[in-house]
Amino acid sequence: MKYMGINRKNIFLYAAIACLLGIIAIFVFGGYLGLYDTVYVSTGEYEQVIGPDFWQGQRPDVRFPYNTGARWGDTVRFRYEINNRRFSDYSADVEASLWQRDQKLNDMLKQRISLSGFGRTTLEWQLTPQEMEQANLQVGQYTVRISRGGVELGRGIILGFYQDLGPGIPPKPPVRVGP
Amino acid sequence: MRIYVLYGFGIALSIAGIAYLATEYVRYLTEPLRLLSLLLTTAMFAFFGKYFQEKGW
């Protein structure tokens, strides 16, 4: 029996294939939808990108930080990009602060953002040597905690400062003159 | 006969792989899309069943 020139049994096969393609399309589209956080940390000559995969790949019960380093005395610049890949609007408070051993040392950013559907925004802030001096910071490890809408990104970014010890080449010995 | 055992292994591993990928992808879906995926999966199996029934399997 034929229906519009197609065998009846083949219609079921095509319908099943259409359902399979629909499921794949939902997986691709559903995977694309969501709120995506990307943090860029720039210091010295390097820029590190901490992408959405890092933040979203964490389980709620086991969260881990991102580790990065900076030379003591260099300015550390942060860029935080929030991408609202959803149909609905999104607004939230974004906060970034500097911590050491569960003590807050410095508020670096406090801002309210409002994003339309499929909109994005980028927030920027920096940690300058002057700010570090004013906060009586010393060479060591600090945690930069970033939260969006009261939810922290992973366990933050561990920022390890190191002192530049130079190239490590010993000075030339004095030239001996005479016997 | 032994070739069918290999076919069995292949089919089982394929189903396990697809099931694993599906669980990974479903984690990122919203509730309405999960429901839609479930409905499409049910419909897909129903249509496949009907197709094989029509073929006389």
Short mmCIF file of C-alpha atoms in Angstrom, two decimals:
data_model
loop_
_atom_site.label_atom_id
_atom_site.label_comp_id
_atom_site.label_asym_id
_atom_site.label_seq_id
_atom_site.Cartn_x
_atom_site.Cartn_y
_atom_site.Cartn_z
CA MET A 1 0.00 0.00 0.00
CA LYS A 2 1.32 3.40 -1.00
CA TYR A 3 0.69 6.80 0.47
CA MET A 4 1.82 9.80 -1.60
CA GLY A 5 4.10 7.49 -3.55
CA ILE A 6 5.86 6.13 -0.44
CA ASN A 7 5.46 2.61 0.90
CA ARG A 8 3.43 2.55 4.14
CA LYS A 9 6.11 0.66 6.04
CA ASN A 10 8.75 3.14 4.89
CA ILE A 11 6.71 6.01 6.36
CA PHE A 12 7.29 4.51 9.81
CA LEU A 13 11.00 4.24 9.10
CA TYR A 14 11.19 7.88 7.98
CA ALA A 15 9.16 8.97 11.01
CA ALA A 16 11.58 7.09 13.31
CA ILE A 17 14.58 8.72 11.60
CA ALA A 18 12.89 12.13 11.93
CA CYS A 19 12.45 11.51 15.69
CA LEU A 20 16.13 10.56 15.97
CA LEU A 21 17.17 13.74 14.14
CA GLY A 22 14.86 15.72 16.43
CA ILE A 23 16.56 14.25 19.52
CA ILE A 24 20.00 15.10 18.13
CA ALA A 25 18.81 18.65 17.33
CA ILE A 26 17.51 19.04 20.89
CA PHE A 27 20.85 17.84 22.31
CA VAL A 28 22.77 20.32 20.17
CA PHE A 29 20.41 23.25 20.75
CA GLY A 30 19.85 22.44 24.44
CA GLY A 31 23.59 22.18 24.95
CA TYR A 32 24.02 25.61 23.38
CA LEU A 33 21.41 27.24 25.63
CA GLY A 34 22.38 28.44 29.09
CA LEU A 35 24.48 30.98 30.94
CA TYR A 36 28.16 30.85 30.10
CA ASP A 37 30.96 32.37 32.18
CA THR A 38 34.43 33.04 30.82
CA VAL A 39 37.14 34.66 32.92
CA TYR A 40 40.32 36.07 31.39
CA VAL A 41 43.29 36.70 33.66
CA SER A 42 46.11 38.78 32.17
CA THR A 43 49.43 39.42 33.80
CA GLY A 44 52.86 40.08 32.37
CA GLU A 45 52.87 38.78 28.83
CA TYR A 46 50.28 36.08 29.42
CA GLU A 47 46.53 35.89 29.20
CA GLN A 48 44.82 32.84 30.61
CA VAL A 49 41.30 31.91 29.56
CA ILE A 50 39.15 30.06 32.06
CA GLY A 51 36.24 28.92 29.96
CA PRO A 52 32.71 27.76 30.73
CA ASP A 53 33.81 24.11 30.54
CA PHE A 54 35.97 24.60 33.62
CA TRP A 55 33.19 26.16 35.70
CA GLN A 56 30.36 23.93 34.48
CA GLY A 57 32.34 20.71 34.66
CA GLN A 58 32.38 20.87 38.46
CA ARG A 59 30.03 18.90 40.64
CA PRO A 60 28.18 20.90 43.32
CA ASP A 61 29.75 18.78 46.09
CA VAL A 62 33.33 18.80 44.72
CA ARG A 63 34.38 22.23 43.55
CA PHE A 64 37.96 23.08 42.72
CA PRO A 65 39.85 26.29 41.98
CA TYR A 66 41.80 27.44 38.96
CA ASN A 67 45.48 28.09 39.65
CA THR A 68 47.51 30.84 38.10
CA GLY A 69 50.56 32.92 38.96
CA ALA A 70 51.71 36.51 38.72
CA ARG A 71 54.99 38.30 39.29
CA TRP A 72 54.97 40.40 42.44
CA GLY A 73 54.56 44.05 41.47
CA ASP A 74 52.77 43.37 38.19
CA THR A 75 49.19 44.47 37.61
CA VAL A 76 46.76 41.58 37.28
CA ARG A 77 43.83 42.32 34.98
CA PHE A 78 40.57 40.40 35.01
CA ARG A 79 37.88 40.24 32.37
CA TYR A 80 34.65 38.43 33.11
CA GLU A 81 32.36 37.68 30.19
CA ILE A 82 28.80 36.55 30.84
CA ASN A 83 26.94 35.17 27.86
CA ASN A 84 23.18 34.78 28.25
CA ARG A 85 22.30 32.20 25.63
CA ARG A 86 18.66 32.03 26.64
CA PHE A 87 15.40 33.51 25.43
CA SER A 88 14.68 35.17 28.76
CA ASP A 89 16.33 38.25 30.25
CA TYR A 90 18.83 37.85 33.05
CA SER A 91 19.88 40.21 35.81
CA ALA A 92 22.09 39.51 38.81
CA ASP A 93 24.68 41.00 41.13
CA VAL A 94 28.27 40.20 40.26
CA GLU A 95 30.92 40.39 42.94
CA ALA A 96 34.65 39.78 42.91
CA SER A 97 36.81 39.87 46.00
CA LEU A 98 40.27 38.90 47.19
CA TRP A 99 40.60 36.37 49.98
CA GLN A 100 43.32 34.69 51.96
CA ARG A 101 42.68 31.86 54.40
CA ASP A 102 38.93 32.54 54.56
CA GLN A 103 39.45 36.23 55.25
CA LYS A 104 38.26 38.85 52.84
CA LEU A 105 41.03 41.33 52.10
CA ASN A 106 39.64 43.48 49.35
CA ASP A 107 36.46 44.05 47.35
CA MET A 108 37.43 44.32 43.72
CA LEU A 109 34.09 44.54 41.94
CA LYS A 110 30.43 44.89 42.86
CA GLN A 111 28.09 45.50 39.98
CA ARG A 112 24.56 44.69 38.89
CA ILE A 113 24.15 43.38 35.37
CA SER A 114 21.06 43.16 33.17
CA LEU A 115 21.16 41.10 30.01
CA SER A 116 18.53 40.64 27.37
CA GLY A 117 17.97 37.26 25.72
CA PHE A 118 21.10 36.14 23.84
CA GLY A 119 22.97 39.19 25.12
CA ARG A 120 26.42 39.31 26.62
CA THR A 121 28.44 41.64 28.76
CA THR A 122 32.03 41.96 29.89
CA LEU A 123 33.13 43.27 33.26
CA GLU A 124 36.69 44.38 33.88
CA TRP A 125 38.71 45.05 36.97
CA GLN A 126 42.32 44.88 38.01
CA LEU A 127 44.59 44.36 40.97
CA THR A 128 47.34 46.96 40.91
CA PRO A 129 50.58 46.99 42.92
CA GLN A 130 49.31 50.14 44.68
CA GLU A 131 46.16 48.35 45.85
CA MET A 132 48.25 45.40 47.03
CA GLU A 133 50.50 47.77 48.95
CA GLN A 134 47.53 49.55 50.55
CA ALA A 135 46.03 46.21 51.61
CA ASN A 136 49.42 45.22 53.16
CA LEU A 137 49.70 42.19 50.94
CA GLN A 138 52.88 40.17 50.69
CA VAL A 139 54.22 37.59 48.31
CA GLY A 140 52.05 34.49 48.67
CA GLN A 141 48.86 32.85 47.51
CA TYR A 142 45.48 34.55 47.37
CA THR A 143 42.05 33.52 46.16
CA VAL A 144 39.96 35.65 43.85
CA ARG A 145 36.33 34.72 44.41
CA ILE A 146 33.80 35.63 41.76
CA SER A 147 30.09 35.22 42.30
CA ARG A 148 27.16 35.78 39.99
CA GLY A 149 23.69 35.94 41.51
CA GLY A 150 25.04 34.70 44.84
CA VAL A 151 26.56 31.57 43.28
CA GLU A 152 30.33 31.34 43.31
CA LEU A 153 32.26 30.22 40.24
CA GLY A 154 33.91 26.98 41.31
CA ARG A 155 36.21 27.65 44.24
CA GLY A 156 37.60 30.79 42.68
CA ILE A 157 40.98 31.52 41.15
CA ILE A 158 44.09 30.95 43.23
CA LEU A 159 46.55 33.68 42.43
CA GLY A 160 50.11 32.82 43.47
CA PHE A 161 52.50 35.77 43.53
CA TYR A 162 56.20 35.09 43.05
CA GLN A 163 59.20 37.34 43.29
CA ASP A 164 61.25 37.88 40.18
CA LEU A 165 64.75 36.64 40.97
CA GLY A 166 66.26 37.75 37.68
CA PRO A 167 67.75 35.55 35.01
CA GLY A 168 69.75 33.47 37.51
CA ILE A 169 73.11 34.00 35.86
CA PRO A 170 75.91 34.66 38.38
CA PRO A 171 77.86 37.89 37.92
CA LYS A 172 81.12 37.67 36.00
CA PRO A 173 84.22 37.29 38.19
CA PRO A 174 86.56 40.29 38.26
CA VAL A 175 89.26 40.24 35.64
CA ARG A 176 92.64 39.48 37.18
CA VAL A 177 95.34 41.87 36.09
CA GLY A 178 98.98 40.94 36.19
CA PRO A 179 100.67 37.75 37.49
CA MET B 1 27.64 -18.96 15.20
CA ARG B 2 30.69 -17.19 16.71
CA ILE B 3 30.10 -14.22 14.42
CA TYR B 4 26.73 -13.67 16.13
CA VAL B 5 28.50 -13.45 19.49
CA LEU B 6 30.65 -10.68 18.01
CA TYR B 7 27.55 -8.97 16.62
CA GLY B 8 26.03 -9.20 20.10
CA PHE B 9 29.11 -7.55 21.63
CA GLY B 10 29.06 -4.82 19.00
CA ILE B 11 25.37 -4.08 19.52
CA ALA B 12 25.73 -4.08 23.32
CA LEU B 13 28.72 -1.73 23.20
CA SER B 14 26.94 0.59 20.76
CA ILE B 15 23.86 0.78 22.98
CA ALA B 16 26.06 1.37 26.06
CA GLY B 17 27.97 4.15 24.25
CA ILE B 18 24.81 5.87 23.06
CA ALA B 19 23.26 5.58 26.53
CA TYR B 20 26.40 7.11 28.08
CA LEU B 21 26.44 10.01 25.61
CA ALA B 22 22.71 10.56 26.14
CA THR B 23 23.13 10.82 29.92
CA GLU B 24 26.00 13.29 29.45
CA TYR B 25 23.98 15.47 27.07
CA VAL B 26 20.76 15.29 29.10
CA ARG B 27 22.56 16.92 32.05
CA TYR B 28 22.70 20.20 30.14
CA LEU B 29 19.04 20.24 29.03
CA THR B 30 16.20 22.14 30.65
CA GLU B 31 13.17 20.23 31.96
CA PRO B 32 10.88 20.95 28.94
CA LEU B 33 13.60 19.82 26.51
CA ARG B 34 14.16 16.66 28.56
CA LEU B 35 10.46 15.88 28.33
CA LEU B 36 10.46 16.53 24.59
CA SER B 37 13.50 14.24 24.17
CA LEU B 38 11.72 11.51 26.12
CA LEU B 39 8.61 11.83 23.94
CA LEU B 40 10.68 11.72 20.75
CA THR B 41 12.58 8.67 22.02
CA THR B 42 9.32 6.87 22.78
CA ALA B 43 7.93 7.82 19.37
CA MET B 44 11.15 6.70 17.67
CA PHE B 45 11.01 3.23 19.23
CA ALA B 46 7.28 2.99 18.46
CA PHE B 47 7.86 3.87 14.79
CA PHE B 48 10.79 1.46 14.53
CA GLY B 49 8.62 -1.26 16.08
CA LYS B 50 5.84 -0.55 13.64
CA TYR B 51 8.30 -0.55 10.72
CA PHE B 52 9.66 -3.97 11.63
CA GLN B 53 6.13 -5.27 12.28
CA GLU B 54 5.10 -4.13 8.78
CA LYS B 55 8.16 -5.87 7.36
CA GLY B 56 6.97 -9.09 8.95
CA TRP B 57 9.82 -9.54 11.50
#
